[in-house]
Amino acid sequence: MKILVALKRVVDYNVRIQVKPDGSGVAVEGAKMSINPFDEIALEEALRLKEADKAEEVIVVSIGPEAAQQQLRTGLAMGADRAILVQSDEAVSPLHAARILHTLVQAEQPGLVLLGKQAIDDDSNQTGQMLAALWGRPQATFASKVALEGETATVTREVDAGLETIAVDLPAVITSDLRLNEPRFVKLPDIMKAKRKPLDIRPLEELGVTPPPACQIVRWRAPEPRQAGHKVETVDELLTALKERGVL
Ligand code: AMP
């Protein structure tokens, strides 16, 4: 069985991003870029499934600019077998990404597609669900545990009420939550080895995917800075402060 893992190139989660002064977007020039953290977790899970003999091949896929090769090479250094870059300099919406991934899924016929539950740049949390719908296959989102047995994946999901365990028929789409695993660190020899692994670059235009009507972002604005907190020494002081603010 093949496992396809979607890796999105995003601004590293440690970088404090700035909105451009004219509100036209976020200034990302020169910022450190990384694999979306949830996607790294998705890849780690795919690699563990392969190491447990539940899969033969792990393919990492990214839709993004030429520079997204860096994130795919990191994925290869973690242990993926090959990579596909669908090259596009334009940002793609979740529905567009799902349509592109669906085209690759039809070509590769994986038994499992793993994605992050959301990309930390757009926080959309849509692509996995849309891919499952386009593909006509089951989905298990927000996974904190995955077990494969035969033609079934048993997935524990993090939901508002606690943990929910569901069984889905394969092929299926699973999206990873934070507590699924801790991704491995990449070692230098693996980085060297990854340079020789296949990375297939396909221009987006060649895929023949129809872009959905674009949602236009009108303006970006940074959140209001938070006021500094107020420290109290005693419970009485706390009660007085809360009463003054009308909370009690
Ligand atoms: P989103 O729906 O945008 O929050 O993204 C959910 C997940 O879809 C991400 O965690 C990725 O696994 C995948 N994804 C979205 N956009 C891309 C992209 N441009 N390239 C690769 N994977 C993507």
Coordinates of N, CA, C and O in Angstrom, one line a residue, residues 46-195:
A46 N 2.9 8.3 8.9 CA 3.0 7.5 7.7 C 4.3 6.7 7.7 O 4.3 5.5 7.4
L47 N 5.4 7.3 8.2 CA 6.7 6.6 8.3 C 6.6 5.5 9.4 O 7.1 4.4 9.1
R48 N 5.9 5.7 10.5 CA 5.7 4.7 11.5 C 4.9 3.5 10.9 O 5.2 2.4 11.2
L49 N 3.9 3.8 10.1 CA 3.1 2.7 9.5 C 3.9 1.9 8.6 O 3.8 0.7 8.5
K50 N 4.8 2.6 7.8 CA 5.7 1.9 6.9 C 6.7 1.0 7.7 O 6.9 -0.2 7.4
E51 N 7.2 1.6 8.8 CA 8.1 0.8 9.6 C 7.5 -0.4 10.3 O 8.1 -1.4 10.6
A52 N 6.1 -0.3 10.5 CA 5.4 -1.4 11.0 C 4.9 -2.4 9.9 O 4.0 -3.2 10.2
D53 N 5.4 -2.2 8.7 CA 5.0 -3.1 7.6 C 3.6 -3.0 7.2 O 3.0 -3.9 6.6
K54 N 3.0 -1.8 7.4 CA 1.6 -1.6 7.0 C 1.5 -0.9 5.7 O 0.5 -0.7 5.1
A55 N 2.7 -0.4 5.2 CA 2.7 0.3 3.9 C 4.1 0.0 3.3 O 5.1 -0.2 4.0
E56 N 4.1 0.1 1.9 CA 5.4 -0.1 1.2 C 6.0 1.2 0.8 O 7.3 1.2 0.7
E57 N 5.2 2.2 0.6 CA 5.8 3.4 0.0 C 5.2 4.7 0.6 O 3.9 4.7 0.7
V58 N 6.0 5.7 0.9 CA 5.5 6.9 1.4 C 5.9 8.0 0.4 O 7.0 8.2 0.2
I59 N 4.8 8.7 -0.1 CA 5.1 9.8 -1.1 C 4.6 11.1 -0.5 O 3.5 11.2 0.0
V60 N 5.6 12.1 -0.5 CA 5.2 13.4 0.0 C 4.9 14.3 -1.2 O 5.5 14.3 -2.2
V61 N 3.8 15.2 -1.0 CA 3.4 16.0 -2.1 C 3.2 17.4 -1.5 O 2.7 17.6 -0.4
S62 N 3.7 18.4 -2.3 CA 3.4 19.8 -1.9 C 3.0 20.6 -3.2 O 3.4 20.3 -4.3
I63 N 2.1 21.6 -2.9 CA 1.7 22.5 -4.0 C 2.2 23.8 -3.6 O 1.8 24.3 -2.5
G64 N 3.1 24.4 -4.4 CA 3.7 25.6 -3.9 C 4.8 26.1 -4.9 O 5.0 25.5 -6.0
P65 N 5.6 27.1 -4.5 CA 6.6 27.6 -5.4 C 7.8 26.6 -5.4 O 7.9 25.6 -4.7
E66 N 8.7 27.0 -6.4 CA 9.9 26.1 -6.6 C 10.6 25.9 -5.2 O 11.1 24.8 -5.0
A67 N 10.6 26.9 -4.3 CA 11.3 26.8 -3.1 C 10.7 25.7 -2.1 O 11.4 25.3 -1.2
A68 N 9.5 25.3 -2.4 CA 8.9 24.2 -1.6 C 9.6 22.9 -1.7 O 9.4 22.0 -1.0
Q69 N 10.6 22.8 -2.7 CA 11.4 21.7 -2.8 C 12.2 21.4 -1.4 O 12.5 20.3 -1.1
Q70 N 12.5 22.6 -0.8 CA 13.2 22.4 0.5 C 12.4 21.6 1.5 O 12.9 20.7 2.2
Q71 N 11.1 21.9 1.6 CA 10.3 21.2 2.6 C 10.1 19.7 2.1 O 10.1 18.8 3.0
L72 N 10.0 19.5 0.8 CA 9.9 18.1 0.3 C 11.2 17.3 0.6 O 11.2 16.2 1.0
R73 N 12.4 18.0 0.5 CA 13.7 17.4 0.8 C 13.7 17.0 2.3 O 14.3 16.0 2.6
T74 N 13.2 17.9 3.1 CA 13.2 17.6 4.5 C 12.3 16.3 4.8 O 12.6 15.4 5.5
G75 N 11.2 16.3 4.0 CA 10.3 15.1 4.1 C 11.0 13.8 3.7 O 10.9 12.8 4.3
L76 N 11.8 14.0 2.6 CA 12.6 12.8 2.2 C 13.6 12.4 3.2 O 13.9 11.2 3.4
A77 N 14.2 13.4 3.8 CA 15.3 13.2 4.8 C 14.6 12.5 6.1 O 15.3 11.7 6.7
M78 N 13.4 12.8 6.4 CA 12.7 12.2 7.5 C 12.5 10.7 7.2 O 12.4 9.9 8.1
G79 N 12.3 10.4 5.8 CA 12.2 9.0 5.5 C 11.2 8.7 4.3 O 11.1 7.5 4.0
A80 N 10.6 9.7 3.8 CA 9.7 9.5 2.7 C 10.5 8.9 1.5 O 11.7 9.1 1.4
D81 N 9.8 8.1 0.6 CA 10.5 7.5 -0.5 C 10.7 8.4 -1.7 O 11.7 8.3 -2.4
R82 N 9.6 9.1 -2.0 CA 9.8 10.1 -3.2 C 8.8 11.2 -2.9 O 8.0 11.2 -2.0
A83 N 9.0 12.3 -3.8 CA 8.3 13.5 -3.6 C 7.7 14.0 -4.9 O 8.3 13.8 -6.0
I84 N 6.6 14.7 -4.8 CA 6.0 15.4 -6.0 C 5.8 16.9 -5.6 O 5.1 17.1 -4.6
L85 N 6.3 17.8 -6.4 CA 6.0 19.2 -6.2 C 5.1 19.6 -7.4 O 5.5 19.5 -8.5
V86 N 3.9 20.1 -7.0 CA 3.0 20.7 -8.0 C 3.3 22.2 -7.9 O 3.0 22.8 -7.0
Q87 N 4.1 22.6 -9.0 CA 4.7 24.0 -8.8 C 3.7 25.1 -9.2 O 3.1 25.0 -10.3
S88 N 3.5 26.0 -8.3 CA 2.6 27.2 -8.6 C 3.1 28.3 -7.7 O 3.3 28.2 -6.5
D89 N 3.2 29.5 -8.3 CA 3.6 30.7 -7.6 C 2.5 31.4 -6.9 O 2.6 32.2 -6.0
E90 N 1.3 31.0 -7.4 CA 0.0 31.6 -6.8 C -0.4 30.7 -5.6 O -0.3 29.5 -5.7
A91 N -0.8 31.4 -4.5 CA -1.3 30.6 -3.4 C -2.6 29.9 -3.8 O -3.4 30.5 -4.6
V92 N -2.8 28.6 -3.4 CA -4.0 27.9 -3.8 C -5.0 27.8 -2.6 O -4.5 27.6 -1.5
S93 N -6.3 27.9 -2.9 CA -7.3 27.8 -1.8 C -7.4 26.4 -1.4 O -7.0 25.5 -2.2
P94 N -8.0 26.1 -0.3 CA -8.2 24.7 0.1 C -8.9 23.8 -0.9 O -8.5 22.7 -1.2
L95 N -10.0 24.4 -1.6 CA -10.7 23.6 -2.6 C -9.8 23.3 -3.8 O -9.8 22.2 -4.3
H96 N -9.0 24.3 -4.2 CA -8.1 24.1 -5.3 C -7.0 23.0 -4.9 O -6.8 22.1 -5.7
A97 N -6.5 23.2 -3.7 CA -5.5 22.2 -3.2 C -6.2 20.8 -3.2 O -5.5 19.8 -3.6
A98 N -7.4 20.7 -2.8 CA -8.1 19.4 -2.7 C -8.3 18.8 -4.1 O -8.1 17.6 -4.4
R99 N -8.6 19.7 -5.1 CA -8.8 19.2 -6.5 C -7.4 18.7 -7.0 O -7.4 17.7 -7.7
I100 N -6.4 19.4 -6.7 CA -5.0 19.0 -7.2 C -4.6 17.7 -6.6 O -4.2 16.8 -7.2
L101 N -4.8 17.6 -5.2 CA -4.5 16.3 -4.5 C -5.3 15.2 -5.1 O -4.8 14.1 -5.2
H102 N -6.6 15.5 -5.4 CA -7.4 14.4 -6.0 C -6.9 13.9 -7.3 O -6.9 12.7 -7.5
T103 N -6.4 14.8 -8.1 CA -5.8 14.3 -9.4 C -4.6 13.4 -9.1 O -4.4 12.4 -9.8
L104 N -3.8 13.8 -8.1 CA -2.6 12.9 -7.8 C -3.0 11.6 -7.2 O -2.5 10.6 -7.5
V105 N -4.1 11.7 -6.4 CA -4.6 10.4 -5.8 C -5.1 9.5 -6.9 O -4.9 8.3 -6.8
Q106 N -5.8 10.0 -7.9 CA -6.3 9.2 -9.0 C -5.1 8.5 -9.7 O -5.2 7.4 -10.1
A107 N -4.0 9.3 -9.9 CA -2.8 8.7 -10.6 C -2.1 7.7 -9.7 O -1.6 6.7 -10.2
E108 N -1.9 8.0 -8.4 CA -1.1 7.2 -7.6 C -1.8 6.0 -6.9 O -1.2 5.1 -6.4
Q109 N -3.2 6.2 -6.7 CA -4.0 5.1 -6.1 C -3.5 4.8 -4.7 O -3.2 3.6 -4.5
P110 N -3.3 5.7 -3.8 CA -2.8 5.3 -2.5 C -3.9 4.6 -1.6 O -5.1 4.8 -1.9
G111 N -3.5 3.9 -0.6 CA -4.5 3.2 0.3 C -4.9 4.2 1.4 O -5.8 4.0 2.1
L112 N -4.0 5.2 1.6 CA -4.3 6.2 2.6 C -3.7 7.5 2.3 O -2.6 7.6 1.7
V113 N -4.4 8.6 2.5 CA -3.9 9.9 2.3 C -3.9 10.6 3.7 O -4.9 10.6 4.4
L114 N -2.7 11.1 4.1 CA -2.6 11.8 5.4 C -2.3 13.2 5.2 O -1.4 13.6 4.4
L115 N -3.1 14.1 5.9 CA -2.8 15.5 5.8 C -2.8 16.1 7.2 O -3.2 15.4 8.2
G116 N -2.4 17.3 7.3 CA -2.5 18.0 8.6 C -4.0 18.4 8.8 O -4.7 18.5 7.9
K117 N -4.4 18.6 10.1 CA -5.8 19.0 10.3 C -6.0 20.4 9.8 O -7.1 20.7 9.4
Q118 N -5.0 21.2 9.8 CA -5.1 22.5 9.2 C -3.7 23.1 9.0 O -2.7 22.7 9.6
A119 N -3.7 24.0 8.0 CA -2.4 24.7 7.7 C -2.3 26.0 8.6 O -3.4 26.7 8.8
I120 N -1.2 26.2 9.2 CA -1.1 27.3 10.2 C -1.1 28.7 9.6 O -1.2 29.7 10.3
D121 N -1.0 28.7 8.3 CA -1.1 30.1 7.6 C -2.5 30.5 7.4 O -2.8 31.7 7.6
D122 N -3.4 29.6 6.9 CA -4.7 30.0 6.6 C -5.7 29.5 7.7 O -6.9 29.9 7.7
D123 N -5.3 28.5 8.5 CA -6.2 27.9 9.5 C -7.5 27.5 9.0 O -8.6 27.6 9.6
S124 N -7.5 27.0 7.7 CA -8.8 26.7 7.1 C -9.5 25.4 7.6 O -10.7 25.4 7.8
N125 N -8.6 24.4 7.7 CA -9.2 23.1 8.2 C -10.2 22.6 7.2 O -11.4 22.3 7.6
Q126 N -9.9 22.6 5.9 CA -10.9 22.2 4.9 C -10.4 21.2 3.9 O -11.2 20.4 3.3
T127 N -9.1 21.2 3.6 CA -8.5 20.5 2.5 C -8.8 19.0 2.6 O -9.2 18.3 1.6
G128 N -8.5 18.4 3.7 CA -8.7 16.9 3.9 C -10.1 16.5 3.7 O -10.4 15.6 3.0
Q129 N -11.0 17.3 4.3 CA -12.5 17.0 4.2 C -12.9 17.1 2.7 O -13.7 16.2 2.2
M130 N -12.5 18.1 2.0 CA -12.9 18.3 0.6 C -12.3 17.2 -0.3 O -12.9 16.7 -1.2
L131 N -11.1 16.8 0.0 CA -10.4 15.7 -0.8 C -11.2 14.4 -0.6 O -11.5 13.7 -1.6
A132 N -11.6 14.1 0.6 CA -12.4 12.9 0.9 C -13.7 13.0 0.1 O -14.1 11.9 -0.5
A133 N -14.4 14.1 0.0 CA -15.6 14.3 -0.7 C -15.4 14.1 -2.2 O -16.2 13.4 -2.8
L134 N -14.4 14.7 -2.7 CA -14.1 14.6 -4.2 C -13.8 13.1 -4.6 O -14.2 12.7 -5.6
W135 N -13.0 12.5 -3.7 CA -12.6 11.1 -3.9 C -13.7 10.1 -3.7 O -13.6 9.0 -4.1
G136 N -14.7 10.5 -2.9 CA -15.8 9.6 -2.5 C -15.3 8.5 -1.5 O -15.8 7.4 -1.6
R137 N -14.4 8.9 -0.6 CA -13.9 7.9 0.3 C -14.1 8.5 1.8 O -14.2 9.7 1.9
P138 N -14.0 7.6 2.8 CA -14.2 8.0 4.1 C -13.1 8.9 4.6 O -12.0 8.9 4.1
Q139 N -13.5 9.7 5.7 CA -12.5 10.6 6.3 C -12.5 10.4 7.8 O -13.5 10.1 8.4
A140 N -11.3 10.6 8.4 CA -11.2 10.6 9.9 C -10.3 11.8 10.2 O -9.1 11.8 9.9
T141 N -10.9 12.8 10.7 CA -10.2 14.1 11.0 C -9.8 14.2 12.4 O -10.3 13.5 13.3
F142 N -8.8 15.0 12.7 CA -8.3 15.3 14.1 C -7.8 14.0 14.7 O -8.1 13.8 15.9
A143 N -7.0 13.2 14.0 CA -6.6 11.9 14.6 C -5.6 12.1 15.7 O -4.6 12.8 15.5
S144 N -5.8 11.4 16.8 CA -4.7 11.4 17.8 C -4.2 10.0 18.0 O -3.2 9.7 18.7
K145 N -4.8 9.0 17.3 CA -4.2 7.6 17.2 C -4.7 6.9 16.0 O -5.9 7.1 15.6
V146 N -3.8 6.2 15.3 CA -4.2 5.5 14.1 C -3.7 4.1 14.1 O -2.6 3.8 14.5
A147 N -4.6 3.1 13.8 CA -4.2 1.7 13.8 C -4.8 1.1 12.5 O -6.0 1.3 12.2
L148 N -3.9 0.5 11.7 CA -4.4 -0.1 10.4 C -4.4 -1.6 10.6 O -3.5 -2.2 11.1
E149 N -5.5 -2.2 10.2 CA -5.7 -3.7 10.2 C -6.4 -4.1 9.0 O -7.6 -3.8 8.8
G150 N -5.8 -4.8 8.1 CA -6.4 -5.2 6.8 C -6.9 -4.0 6.1 O -6.2 -3.1 5.8
E151 N -8.2 -4.0 5.8 CA -8.8 -2.9 5.0 C -9.4 -1.8 5.8 O -10.2 -1.1 5.3
T152 N -9.1 -1.8 7.1 CA -9.7 -0.9 8.0 C -8.7 0.0 8.8 O -7.7 -0.6 9.2
A153 N -9.0 1.2 8.9 CA -8.2 2.1 9.8 C -9.1 2.4 11.0 O -10.2 2.9 10.9
T154 N -8.5 2.2 12.2 CA -9.2 2.6 13.5 C -8.6 3.8 14.0 O -7.4 3.9 14.2
V155 N -9.4 4.9 14.1 CA -8.8 6.2 14.3 C -9.5 6.8 15.6 O -10.7 6.9 15.7
T156 N -8.6 7.2 16.5 CA -9.2 8.0 17.7 C -9.1 9.5 17.3 O -8.1 9.9 16.9
R157 N -10.2 10.1 17.5 CA -10.3 11.6 17.1 C -10.5 12.4 18.3 O -11.2 12.1 19.3
E158 N -9.9 13.6 18.3 CA -10.0 14.6 19.4 C -11.3 15.4 19.1 O -11.2 16.2 18.1
V159 N -12.3 15.2 19.8 CA -13.5 16.0 19.6 C -13.9 16.8 20.8 O -13.3 16.6 21.9
D160 N -14.8 17.7 20.8 CA -15.1 18.6 21.9 C -15.5 17.8 23.2 O -15.1 18.2 24.3
A161 N -16.2 16.7 23.0 CA -16.6 15.9 24.2 C -15.5 15.0 24.7 O -15.7 14.3 25.7
G162 N -14.4 14.9 24.1 CA -13.3 14.0 24.5 C -12.7 13.3 23.3 O -12.4 13.9 22.3
L163 N -12.6 11.9 23.5 CA -12.0 11.1 22.4 C -13.1 10.2 21.8 O -13.9 9.6 22.5
E164 N -13.1 10.2 20.4 CA -14.1 9.4 19.7 C -13.3 8.4 18.9 O -12.3 8.8 18.2
T165 N -13.6 7.1 18.9 CA -12.9 6.1 18.1 C -13.8 5.7 17.0 O -14.9 5.2 17.2
I166 N -13.3 5.8 15.7 CA -14.2 5.3 14.6 C -13.3 4.4 13.7 O -12.1 4.4 13.8
A167 N -14.0 3.5 13.0 CA -13.4 2.6 12.0 C -13.8 3.1 10.6 O -15.0 3.3 10.4
V168 N -12.8 3.3 9.8 CA -13.1 3.7 8.4 C -12.5 2.7 7.4 O -11.4 2.1 7.7
D169 N -13.2 2.4 6.3 CA -12.7 1.5 5.3 C -11.6 2.2 4.5 O -11.7 3.4 4.2
L170 N -10.6 1.5 4.1 CA -9.5 2.1 3.3 C -9.9 1.8 1.8 O -10.6 0.9 1.5
P171 N -9.5 2.7 0.9 CA -8.7 3.9 1.1 C -9.5 5.0 1.8 O -10.7 5.0 1.6
A172 N -8.8 5.8 2.5 CA -9.4 6.9 3.3 C -8.5 8.0 3.5 O -7.3 8.0 3.1
V173 N -9.1 9.1 3.9 CA -8.3 10.3 4.2 C -8.3 10.5 5.8 O -9.3 10.4 6.4
I174 N -7.1 10.7 6.3 CA -6.9 11.0 7.7 C -6.2 12.3 7.9 O -5.2 12.6 7.2
T175 N -6.7 13.1 8.8 CA -6.0 14.4 9.1 C -5.5 14.3 10.6 O -6.2 13.8 11.5
S176 N -4.2 14.8 10.8 CA -3.6 14.6 12.0 C -3.8 15.8 13.0 O -3.8 16.9 12.6
D177 N -4.0 15.4 14.3 CA -4.0 16.4 15.3 C -2.7 16.4 16.0 O -1.8 15.6 15.7
L178 N -2.5 17.4 17.0 CA -1.2 17.6 17.6 C -0.6 16.4 18.4 O 0.5 16.2 18.4
R179 N -1.5 15.7 19.0 CA -1.1 14.7 19.9 C -0.9 13.3 19.3 O -0.7 12.3 19.9
L180 N -0.9 13.2 17.9 CA -0.8 11.9 17.3 C 0.6 11.3 17.5 O 0.7 10.1 17.7
N181 N 1.6 12.1 17.4 CA 3.0 11.6 17.7 C 3.9 12.8 17.8 O 3.5 14.0 17.6
E182 N 5.2 12.5 18.1 CA 6.2 13.5 18.0 C 7.1 13.3 16.9 O 7.8 12.2 16.9
P183 N 7.2 14.2 15.9 CA 8.0 13.9 14.7 C 9.5 13.7 15.0 O 10.0 14.3 16.0
R184 N 10.1 12.9 14.3 CA 11.6 12.6 14.5 C 12.4 13.8 14.0 O 12.0 14.6 13.2
F185 N 13.6 13.8 14.6 CA 14.6 14.8 14.1 C 15.3 14.3 12.8 O 15.5 13.1 12.8
V186 N 15.7 15.2 11.9 CA 16.4 14.7 10.7 C 17.9 14.7 11.0 O 18.4 15.6 11.6
K187 N 18.5 13.6 10.7 CA 20.0 13.5 10.9 C 20.7 13.8 9.6 O 20.2 13.6 8.5
L188 N 22.0 14.3 9.8 CA 22.8 14.8 8.6 C 22.9 13.7 7.5 O 22.7 14.0 6.4
P189 N 23.2 12.4 7.9 CA 23.4 11.4 6.8 C 22.1 11.3 6.0 O 22.1 11.0 4.8
D190 N 20.9 11.5 6.7 CA 19.6 11.3 6.0 C 19.4 12.5 5.1 O 18.8 12.3 4.0
I191 N 19.9 13.7 5.4 CA 19.8 14.8 4.5 C 20.6 14.6 3.3 O 20.2 14.8 2.2
M192 N 21.8 14.0 3.4 CA 22.6 13.6 2.3 C 21.9 12.6 1.4 O 21.9 12.7 0.2
K193 N 21.4 11.6 2.1 CA 20.7 10.5 1.3 C 19.5 11.0 0.6 O 19.2 10.6 -0.5
A194 N 18.8 12.0 1.2 CA 17.5 12.6 0.6 C 17.8 13.3 -0.7 O 16.9 13.4 -1.6
K195 N 19.0 13.8 -0.9 CA 19.4 14.5 -2.1 C 19.3 13.5 -3.3 O 19.1 14.0 -4.5

